[in-house]
Amino acid sequence: MGPFCEHIVDAIQINILRMFRYASLSSGKSIPISLGLIGFELFILPLAIFYDLSNYFWRQRGLGVLDEDFIDMKLTPEFKAVTTDIPCGEFSLKPVAKWRGDIDRLLRKEDWLKAYEDIINLRADLESKKRMHPLLNHFVESVHRCIALTIIWSKKCEGDDLLILKFHRYRRWLVWWQMLGFEGSLALDYLSWPLRKKGLLILEQDVPIIPVPIP
Protein backbone atom coordinates (compact mmCIF):
# COMPACT_ATOMS: atom_id res chain seq x y z
CA MET A 1 0.00 0.00 0.00
CA GLY A 2 1.43 3.36 -1.06
CA PRO A 3 1.61 6.55 1.05
CA PHE A 4 -1.61 8.09 -0.26
CA CYS A 5 -3.66 4.90 0.30
CA GLU A 6 -2.10 4.34 3.69
CA HIS A 7 -3.05 7.87 4.74
CA ILE A 8 -6.68 7.44 3.66
CA VAL A 9 -7.09 3.94 5.13
CA ASP A 10 -5.63 5.09 8.46
CA ALA A 11 -8.01 8.07 8.46
CA ILE A 12 -11.01 5.81 7.78
CA GLN A 13 -10.05 3.49 10.64
CA ILE A 14 -9.64 6.36 13.08
CA ASN A 15 -12.92 7.98 12.11
CA ILE A 16 -14.91 4.72 12.31
CA LEU A 17 -13.68 4.22 15.88
CA ARG A 18 -14.38 7.83 16.80
CA MET A 19 -17.83 7.79 15.22
CA PHE A 20 -19.20 5.69 18.08
CA ARG A 21 -17.57 7.85 20.73
CA TYR A 22 -18.97 11.03 19.24
CA ALA A 23 -22.38 9.40 18.86
CA SER A 24 -22.51 8.54 22.56
CA LEU A 25 -21.62 12.13 23.46
CA SER A 26 -24.14 13.72 21.09
CA SER A 27 -27.10 11.34 21.43
CA GLY A 28 -26.44 10.21 17.87
CA LYS A 29 -26.54 13.69 16.32
CA SER A 30 -22.93 13.41 15.15
CA ILE A 31 -23.48 10.19 13.15
CA PRO A 32 -24.33 11.96 9.82
CA ILE A 33 -21.12 14.03 10.17
CA SER A 34 -18.97 10.96 10.85
CA LEU A 35 -20.58 9.04 7.99
CA GLY A 36 -20.08 12.02 5.69
CA LEU A 37 -16.40 12.21 6.59
CA ILE A 38 -15.86 8.47 6.16
CA GLY A 39 -17.79 8.52 2.87
CA PHE A 40 -15.63 11.42 1.73
CA GLU A 41 -12.51 9.36 2.46
CA LEU A 42 -13.89 6.27 0.71
CA PHE A 43 -14.60 8.43 -2.34
CA ILE A 44 -10.95 9.54 -2.36
CA LEU A 45 -9.58 5.99 -2.09
CA PRO A 46 -9.66 5.11 -5.85
CA LEU A 47 -7.79 8.37 -6.56
CA ALA A 48 -5.24 7.41 -3.90
CA ILE A 49 -4.70 4.02 -5.57
CA PHE A 50 -4.15 5.70 -8.95
CA TYR A 51 -1.61 8.17 -7.57
CA ASP A 52 0.26 5.53 -5.59
CA LEU A 53 0.62 3.47 -8.78
CA SER A 54 1.64 6.44 -10.93
CA ASN A 55 4.17 7.49 -8.29
CA TYR A 56 6.31 4.49 -9.27
CA PHE A 57 7.30 6.38 -12.45
CA TRP A 58 8.61 9.30 -10.39
CA ARG A 59 10.33 7.13 -7.82
CA GLN A 60 12.35 5.59 -10.65
CA ARG A 61 13.60 9.11 -11.33
CA GLY A 62 14.41 9.89 -7.71
CA LEU A 63 11.19 11.86 -7.13
CA GLY A 64 9.20 9.82 -4.61
CA VAL A 65 7.40 12.97 -3.61
CA LEU A 66 4.18 11.33 -2.41
CA ASP A 67 6.21 9.87 0.44
CA GLU A 68 6.39 13.40 1.85
CA ASP A 69 2.96 14.72 0.91
CA PHE A 70 0.93 13.02 3.62
CA ILE A 71 1.28 13.40 7.36
CA ASP A 72 1.11 10.25 9.47
CA MET A 73 -2.35 9.90 10.99
CA LYS A 74 -0.65 8.87 14.24
CA LEU A 75 -0.12 12.60 14.70
CA THR A 76 -3.88 13.15 14.91
CA PRO A 77 -4.71 14.79 18.27
CA GLU A 78 -5.81 12.47 21.05
CA PHE A 79 -9.55 12.13 21.50
CA LYS A 80 -11.09 14.49 24.05
CA ALA A 81 -14.70 14.13 25.03
CA VAL A 82 -15.61 17.84 25.25
CA THR A 83 -13.99 21.21 25.63
CA THR A 84 -14.77 24.02 28.01
CA ASP A 85 -13.48 26.50 25.43
CA ILE A 86 -16.75 26.81 23.54
CA PRO A 87 -16.54 28.59 20.15
CA CYS A 88 -19.20 31.09 19.20
CA GLY A 89 -20.50 33.08 16.27
CA GLU A 90 -22.45 32.42 13.10
CA PHE A 91 -20.94 30.13 10.50
CA SER A 92 -19.35 31.99 7.59
CA LEU A 93 -19.13 30.61 4.08
CA LYS A 94 -15.95 30.92 2.06
CA PRO A 95 -15.60 31.48 -1.72
CA VAL A 96 -13.89 28.13 -2.20
CA ALA A 97 -14.74 27.83 -5.91
CA LYS A 98 -12.97 31.14 -6.52
CA TRP A 99 -9.98 29.97 -4.46
CA ARG A 100 -9.73 26.83 -6.59
CA GLY A 101 -10.05 28.77 -9.84
CA ASP A 102 -7.44 31.36 -8.85
CA ILE A 103 -4.90 28.75 -7.74
CA ASP A 104 -5.46 26.55 -10.78
CA ARG A 105 -4.96 29.50 -13.15
CA LEU A 106 -1.60 30.25 -11.54
CA LEU A 107 -0.49 26.63 -11.79
CA ARG A 108 -1.54 26.48 -15.46
CA LYS A 109 0.76 29.46 -16.01
CA GLU A 110 3.55 27.60 -14.18
CA ASP A 111 3.56 30.25 -11.46
CA TRP A 112 3.90 27.85 -8.54
CA LEU A 113 5.63 30.34 -6.27
CA LYS A 114 2.80 32.89 -6.63
CA ALA A 115 0.27 30.14 -5.85
CA TYR A 116 2.28 29.25 -2.74
CA GLU A 117 2.29 32.91 -1.64
CA ASP A 118 -1.44 33.38 -2.34
CA ILE A 119 -2.31 30.41 -0.14
CA ILE A 120 -0.45 32.10 2.71
CA ASN A 121 -3.08 34.84 2.48
CA LEU A 122 -5.94 32.32 2.35
CA ARG A 123 -4.61 30.62 5.46
CA ALA A 124 -4.31 33.97 7.24
CA ASP A 125 -8.00 34.52 6.46
CA LEU A 126 -8.85 31.10 7.92
CA GLU A 127 -6.56 31.36 10.94
CA SER A 128 -8.91 33.42 13.10
CA LYS A 129 -11.79 31.04 12.33
CA LYS A 130 -9.87 27.77 12.24
CA ARG A 131 -12.25 26.23 14.77
CA MET A 132 -15.15 27.12 12.50
CA HIS A 133 -13.52 25.57 9.42
CA PRO A 134 -11.25 22.74 10.68
CA LEU A 135 -11.71 20.40 7.72
CA LEU A 136 -11.49 23.15 5.11
CA ASN A 137 -8.35 24.42 6.82
CA HIS A 138 -6.94 20.87 6.65
CA PHE A 139 -7.50 20.71 2.89
CA VAL A 140 -5.98 24.16 2.34
CA GLU A 141 -2.93 23.14 4.39
CA SER A 142 -2.61 19.97 2.31
CA VAL A 143 -2.73 21.93 -0.95
CA HIS A 144 -0.19 24.38 0.42
CA ARG A 145 2.20 21.55 1.34
CA CYS A 146 1.72 19.90 -2.06
CA ILE A 147 2.62 23.12 -3.88
CA ALA A 148 5.63 23.77 -1.63
CA LEU A 149 6.97 20.25 -2.17
CA THR A 150 6.45 20.58 -5.92
CA ILE A 151 8.62 23.70 -5.99
CA ILE A 152 11.30 21.99 -3.90
CA TRP A 153 11.33 18.74 -5.87
CA SER A 154 11.27 20.54 -9.24
CA LYS A 155 14.87 21.55 -8.54
CA LYS A 156 15.83 17.91 -8.99
CA CYS A 157 14.54 18.12 -12.58
CA GLU A 158 16.65 21.15 -13.50
CA GLY A 159 18.25 20.79 -16.90
CA ASP A 160 15.35 18.75 -18.31
CA ASP A 161 12.55 21.16 -19.25
CA LEU A 162 10.33 18.39 -20.62
CA LEU A 163 10.57 16.41 -17.38
CA ILE A 164 9.77 19.54 -15.33
CA LEU A 165 6.65 20.21 -17.41
CA LYS A 166 5.53 16.60 -17.05
CA PHE A 167 6.18 16.68 -13.31
CA HIS A 168 4.28 19.95 -12.93
CA ARG A 169 1.30 18.55 -14.87
CA TYR A 170 1.25 15.48 -12.63
CA ARG A 171 1.41 17.64 -9.51
CA ARG A 172 -1.10 20.21 -10.78
CA TRP A 173 -3.72 17.50 -11.13
CA LEU A 174 -2.95 16.27 -7.62
CA VAL A 175 -3.49 19.81 -6.31
CA TRP A 176 -6.69 20.13 -8.35
CA TRP A 177 -8.16 16.91 -6.98
CA GLN A 178 -7.42 18.04 -3.44
CA MET A 179 -9.06 21.41 -4.12
CA LEU A 180 -12.13 19.59 -5.43
CA GLY A 181 -12.70 18.63 -1.80
CA PHE A 182 -13.09 22.26 -0.69
CA GLU A 183 -16.88 22.28 -1.04
CA GLY A 184 -17.32 18.95 0.72
CA SER A 185 -15.10 19.97 3.61
CA LEU A 186 -16.91 23.30 3.93
CA ALA A 187 -20.27 21.47 3.98
CA LEU A 188 -19.11 19.11 6.76
CA ASP A 189 -17.72 22.06 8.72
CA TYR A 190 -21.10 23.77 8.40
CA LEU A 191 -23.11 20.70 9.43
CA SER A 192 -20.89 20.03 12.44
CA TRP A 193 -20.69 23.64 13.62
CA PRO A 194 -23.76 23.43 15.94
CA LEU A 195 -22.18 20.42 17.68
CA ARG A 196 -18.84 22.17 18.09
CA LYS A 197 -20.66 25.16 19.59
CA LYS A 198 -21.86 22.75 22.27
CA GLY A 199 -18.32 21.62 23.05
CA LEU A 200 -17.98 18.54 20.84
CA LEU A 201 -14.58 18.53 19.13
CA ILE A 202 -15.68 16.61 16.03
CA LEU A 203 -13.51 17.37 12.96
CA GLU A 204 -11.46 19.82 15.01
CA GLN A 205 -9.43 17.06 16.65
CA ASP A 206 -9.72 14.48 13.86
CA VAL A 207 -7.05 15.73 11.48
CA PRO A 208 -3.31 16.26 12.06
CA ILE A 209 -1.64 19.63 11.63
CA ILE A 210 0.08 19.76 8.25
CA PRO A 211 3.44 21.55 8.30
CA VAL A 212 4.34 23.42 5.13
CA PRO A 213 8.02 23.74 4.15
CA ILE A 214 9.42 26.99 2.79
CA PRO A 215 10.42 26.42 -0.84
PDB file of N, CA and C in Angstrom, residues 7-22 33-35 37-39 41 73 76 135 202-203 205-207:
ATOM      1  N   HIS A   7      -2.510   6.701   4.047  1.00  0.00           N
ATOM      2  CA  HIS A   7      -3.049   7.872   4.744  1.00  0.00           C
ATOM      3  C   HIS A   7      -4.575   7.808   4.816  1.00  0.00           C
ATOM      4  N   ILE A   8      -5.210   7.473   3.703  1.00  0.00           N
ATOM      5  CA  ILE A   8      -6.676   7.437   3.659  1.00  0.00           C
ATOM      6  C   ILE A   8      -7.227   6.286   4.490  1.00  0.00           C
ATOM      7  N   VAL A   9      -6.620   5.105   4.371  1.00  0.00           N
ATOM      8  CA  VAL A   9      -7.086   3.944   5.129  1.00  0.00           C
ATOM      9  C   VAL A   9      -6.943   4.189   6.632  1.00  0.00           C
ATOM     10  N   ASP A  10      -5.825   4.772   7.038  1.00  0.00           N
ATOM     11  CA  ASP A  10      -5.634   5.092   8.462  1.00  0.00           C
ATOM     12  C   ASP A  10      -6.691   6.083   8.943  1.00  0.00           C
ATOM     13  N   ALA A  11      -6.994   7.073   8.093  1.00  0.00           N
ATOM     14  CA  ALA A  11      -8.009   8.073   8.461  1.00  0.00           C
ATOM     15  C   ALA A  11      -9.381   7.421   8.610  1.00  0.00           C
ATOM     16  N   ILE A  12      -9.725   6.505   7.703  1.00  0.00           N
ATOM     17  CA  ILE A  12     -11.011   5.810   7.780  1.00  0.00           C
ATOM     18  C   ILE A  12     -11.113   5.011   9.084  1.00  0.00           C
ATOM     19  N   GLN A  13     -10.047   4.300   9.411  1.00  0.00           N
ATOM     20  CA  GLN A  13     -10.054   3.493  10.635  1.00  0.00           C
ATOM     21  C   GLN A  13     -10.244   4.362  11.874  1.00  0.00           C
ATOM     22  N   ILE A  14      -9.524   5.465  11.938  1.00  0.00           N
ATOM     23  CA  ILE A  14      -9.639   6.363  13.084  1.00  0.00           C
ATOM     24  C   ILE A  14     -11.055   6.918  13.201  1.00  0.00           C
ATOM     25  N   ASN A  15     -11.618   7.328  12.073  1.00  0.00           N
ATOM     26  CA  ASN A  15     -12.924   7.977  12.113  1.00  0.00           C
ATOM     27  C   ASN A  15     -14.070   6.998  12.348  1.00  0.00           C
ATOM     28  N   ILE A  16     -13.899   5.730  11.964  1.00  0.00           N
ATOM     29  CA  ILE A  16     -14.909   4.719  12.310  1.00  0.00           C
ATOM     30  C   ILE A  16     -14.937   4.520  13.828  1.00  0.00           C
ATOM     31  N   LEU A  17     -13.753   4.405  14.425  1.00  0.00           N
ATOM     32  CA  LEU A  17     -13.683   4.221  15.876  1.00  0.00           C
ATOM     33  C   LEU A  17     -14.246   5.432  16.615  1.00  0.00           C
ATOM     34  N   ARG A  18     -13.917   6.616  16.118  1.00  0.00           N
ATOM     35  CA  ARG A  18     -14.380   7.828  16.803  1.00  0.00           C
ATOM     36  C   ARG A  18     -15.871   8.099  16.587  1.00  0.00           C
ATOM     37  N   MET A  19     -16.417   7.567  15.505  1.00  0.00           N
ATOM     38  CA  MET A  19     -17.834   7.794  15.223  1.00  0.00           C
ATOM     39  C   MET A  19     -18.702   7.361  16.400  1.00  0.00           C
ATOM     40  N   PHE A  20     -18.391   6.206  16.971  1.00  0.00           N
ATOM     41  CA  PHE A  20     -19.201   5.686  18.078  1.00  0.00           C
ATOM     42  C   PHE A  20     -19.018   6.525  19.342  1.00  0.00           C
ATOM     43  N   ARG A  21     -17.814   7.023  19.549  1.00  0.00           N
ATOM     44  CA  ARG A  21     -17.567   7.845  20.734  1.00  0.00           C
ATOM     45  C   ARG A  21     -18.290   9.185  20.621  1.00  0.00           C
ATOM     46  N   TYR A  22     -18.242   9.770  19.439  1.00  0.00           N
ATOM     47  CA  TYR A  22     -18.970  11.028  19.240  1.00  0.00           C
ATOM     48  C   TYR A  22     -20.478  10.811  19.361  1.00  0.00           C
ATOM     49  N   ILE A  33     -22.407  13.375  10.418  1.00  0.00           N
ATOM     50  CA  ILE A  33     -21.115  14.032  10.170  1.00  0.00           C
ATOM     51  C   ILE A  33     -20.028  12.976  10.003  1.00  0.00           C
ATOM     52  N   SER A  34     -19.991  12.016  10.921  1.00  0.00           N
ATOM     53  CA  SER A  34     -18.974  10.965  10.849  1.00  0.00           C
ATOM     54  C   SER A  34     -19.119  10.152   9.572  1.00  0.00           C
ATOM     55  N   LEU A  35     -20.351   9.799   9.216  1.00  0.00           N
ATOM     56  CA  LEU A  35     -20.576   9.035   7.987  1.00  0.00           C
ATOM     57  C   LEU A  35     -20.191   9.850   6.760  1.00  0.00           C
ATOM     58  N   LEU A  37     -17.859  12.169   6.637  1.00  0.00           N
ATOM     59  CA  LEU A  37     -16.401  12.214   6.586  1.00  0.00           C
ATOM     60  C   LEU A  37     -15.829  10.895   6.082  1.00  0.00           C
ATOM     61  N   ILE A  38     -16.342   9.778   6.589  1.00  0.00           N
ATOM     62  CA  ILE A  38     -15.856   8.465   6.158  1.00  0.00           C
ATOM     63  C   ILE A  38     -16.198   8.232   4.686  1.00  0.00           C
ATOM     64  N   GLY A  39     -17.400   8.638   4.284  1.00  0.00           N
ATOM     65  CA  GLY A  39     -17.787   8.517   2.870  1.00  0.00           C
ATOM     66  C   GLY A  39     -16.894   9.353   1.972  1.00  0.00           C
ATOM     67  N   GLU A  41     -13.800  10.061   2.543  1.00  0.00           N
ATOM     68  CA  GLU A  41     -12.512   9.363   2.464  1.00  0.00           C
ATOM     69  C   GLU A  41     -12.595   8.137   1.562  1.00  0.00           C
ATOM     70  N   MET A  73      -1.136   9.711  10.203  1.00  0.00           N
ATOM     71  CA  MET A  73      -2.351   9.897  10.991  1.00  0.00           C
ATOM     72  C   MET A  73      -2.128   9.620  12.477  1.00  0.00           C
ATOM     73  N   THR A  76      -2.552  12.600  14.634  1.00  0.00           N
ATOM     74  CA  THR A  76      -3.883  13.147  14.913  1.00  0.00           C
ATOM     75  C   THR A  76      -4.013  13.390  16.418  1.00  0.00           C
ATOM     76  N   LEU A 135     -11.970  21.313   8.845  1.00  0.00           N
ATOM     77  CA  LEU A 135     -11.710  20.402   7.724  1.00  0.00           C
ATOM     78  C   LEU A 135     -11.286  21.172   6.477  1.00  0.00           C
ATOM     79  N   ILE A 202     -15.654  17.352  17.289  1.00  0.00           N
ATOM     80  CA  ILE A 202     -15.685  16.613  16.033  1.00  0.00           C
ATOM     81  C   ILE A 202     -15.093  17.431  14.884  1.00  0.00           C
ATOM     82  N   LEU A 203     -14.295  16.798  14.070  1.00  0.00           N
ATOM     83  CA  LEU A 203     -13.510  17.371  12.959  1.00  0.00           C
ATOM     84  C   LEU A 203     -12.312  18.169  13.463  1.00  0.00           C
ATOM     85  N   GLN A 205     -10.526  17.862  16.112  1.00  0.00           N
ATOM     86  CA  GLN A 205      -9.434  17.055  16.655  1.00  0.00           C
ATOM     87  C   GLN A 205      -9.196  15.770  15.847  1.00  0.00           C
ATOM     88  N   ASP A 206      -9.776  15.716  14.646  1.00  0.00           N
ATOM     89  CA  ASP A 206      -9.717  14.481  13.863  1.00  0.00           C
ATOM     90  C   ASP A 206      -8.762  14.534  12.685  1.00  0.00           C
ATOM     91  N   VAL A 207      -8.036  15.612  12.561  1.00  0.00           N
ATOM     92  CA  VAL A 207      -7.045  15.735  11.479  1.00  0.00           C
ATOM     93  C   VAL A 207      -5.732  16.257  12.062  1.00  0.00           C
TER      94      VAL A 207
END
